[in-house]
GROMACS .gro file of C-alpha atoms in nm:
model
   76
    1UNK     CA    1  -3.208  -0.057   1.178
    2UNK     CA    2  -3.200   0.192   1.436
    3UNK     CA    3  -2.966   0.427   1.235
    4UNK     CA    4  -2.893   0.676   1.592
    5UNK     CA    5  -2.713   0.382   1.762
    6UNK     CA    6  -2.444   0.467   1.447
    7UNK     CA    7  -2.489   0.860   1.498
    8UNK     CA    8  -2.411   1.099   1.737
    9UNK     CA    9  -2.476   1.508   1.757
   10UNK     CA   10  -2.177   1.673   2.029
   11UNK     CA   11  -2.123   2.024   2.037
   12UNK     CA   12  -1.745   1.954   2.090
   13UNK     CA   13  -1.732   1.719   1.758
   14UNK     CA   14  -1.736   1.909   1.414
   15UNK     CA   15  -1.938   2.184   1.499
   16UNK     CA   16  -2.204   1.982   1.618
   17UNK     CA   17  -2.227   1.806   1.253
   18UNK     CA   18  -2.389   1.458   1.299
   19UNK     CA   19  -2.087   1.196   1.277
   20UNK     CA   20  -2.023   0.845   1.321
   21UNK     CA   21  -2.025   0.733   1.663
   22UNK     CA   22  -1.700   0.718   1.816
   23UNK     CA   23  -1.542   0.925   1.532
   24UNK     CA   24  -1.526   1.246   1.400
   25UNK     CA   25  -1.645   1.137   1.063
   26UNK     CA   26  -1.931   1.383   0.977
   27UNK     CA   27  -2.237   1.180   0.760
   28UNK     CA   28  -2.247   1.452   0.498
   29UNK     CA   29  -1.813   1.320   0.384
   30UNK     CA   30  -1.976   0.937   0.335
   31UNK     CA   31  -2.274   1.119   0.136
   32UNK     CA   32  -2.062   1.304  -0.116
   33UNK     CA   33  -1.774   1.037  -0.199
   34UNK     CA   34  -2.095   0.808  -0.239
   35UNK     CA   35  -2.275   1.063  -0.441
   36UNK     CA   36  -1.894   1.130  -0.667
   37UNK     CA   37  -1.887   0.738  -0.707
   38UNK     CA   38  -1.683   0.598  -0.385
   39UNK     CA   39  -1.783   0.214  -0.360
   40UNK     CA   40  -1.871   0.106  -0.001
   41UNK     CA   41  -1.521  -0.109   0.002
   42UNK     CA   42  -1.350   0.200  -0.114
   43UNK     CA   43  -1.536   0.409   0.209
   44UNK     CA   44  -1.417   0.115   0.439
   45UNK     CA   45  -1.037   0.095   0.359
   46UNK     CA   46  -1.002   0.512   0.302
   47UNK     CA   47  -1.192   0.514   0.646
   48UNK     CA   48  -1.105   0.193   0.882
   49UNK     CA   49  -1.261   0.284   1.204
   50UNK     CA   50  -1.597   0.253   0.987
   51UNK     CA   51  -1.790  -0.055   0.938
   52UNK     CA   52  -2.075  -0.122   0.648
   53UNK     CA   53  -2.343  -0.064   0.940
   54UNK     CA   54  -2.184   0.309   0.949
   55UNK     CA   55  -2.263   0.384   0.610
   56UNK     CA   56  -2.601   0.238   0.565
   57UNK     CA   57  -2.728   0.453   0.858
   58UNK     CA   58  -2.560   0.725   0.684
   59UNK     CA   59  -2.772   0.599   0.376
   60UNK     CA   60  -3.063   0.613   0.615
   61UNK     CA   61  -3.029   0.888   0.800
   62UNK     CA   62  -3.050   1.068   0.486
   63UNK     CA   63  -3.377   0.932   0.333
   64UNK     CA   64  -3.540   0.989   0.690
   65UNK     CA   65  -3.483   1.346   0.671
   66UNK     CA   66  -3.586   1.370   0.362
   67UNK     CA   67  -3.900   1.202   0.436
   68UNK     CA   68  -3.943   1.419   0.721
   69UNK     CA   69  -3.865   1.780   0.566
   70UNK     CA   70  -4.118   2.020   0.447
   71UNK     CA   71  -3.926   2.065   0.094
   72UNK     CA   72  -4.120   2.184  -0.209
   73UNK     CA   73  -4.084   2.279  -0.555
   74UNK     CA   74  -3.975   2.619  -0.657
   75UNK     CA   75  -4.172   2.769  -0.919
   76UNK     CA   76  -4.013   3.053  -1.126
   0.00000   0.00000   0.00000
């Protein structure tokens, strides 16, 4: 899946947040109500201009900057 067909960045949509295509639903509100337990049906009927495709490139958009960070562990 090419997950930036889904996404778009626009300085004059959320403060340049990435969002859903076509909406001004930023990625990181479909990350936490799936990290606080939100079911994918639960996303789609809260959220009906979204479709399933929307949240897995959420889902992937995620891991790929992950992937592609330079994070390491703290050591105190």
């Amino acid at each position: 899946m090419n997950f930036f067909e889904r996404i778009e960045w626009n300085p004059k949509v959320c403060n340049a947040k990435p969002v859903i295509k076509g909406t001004r639903i930023p990625l990181g509100i479909i990350l936490e109500q799936i990290a606080e337990g939100s079911t994918w049906d639960q996303l789609l009927r809260d959220y009906p201009e979204l479709k399933r495709e929307d949240i897995q490139a959420a889902l992937f958009f995620a891991k790929a900057n992950i992937e592609h960070s330079d994070m390491r562990k703290a050591h105190v």
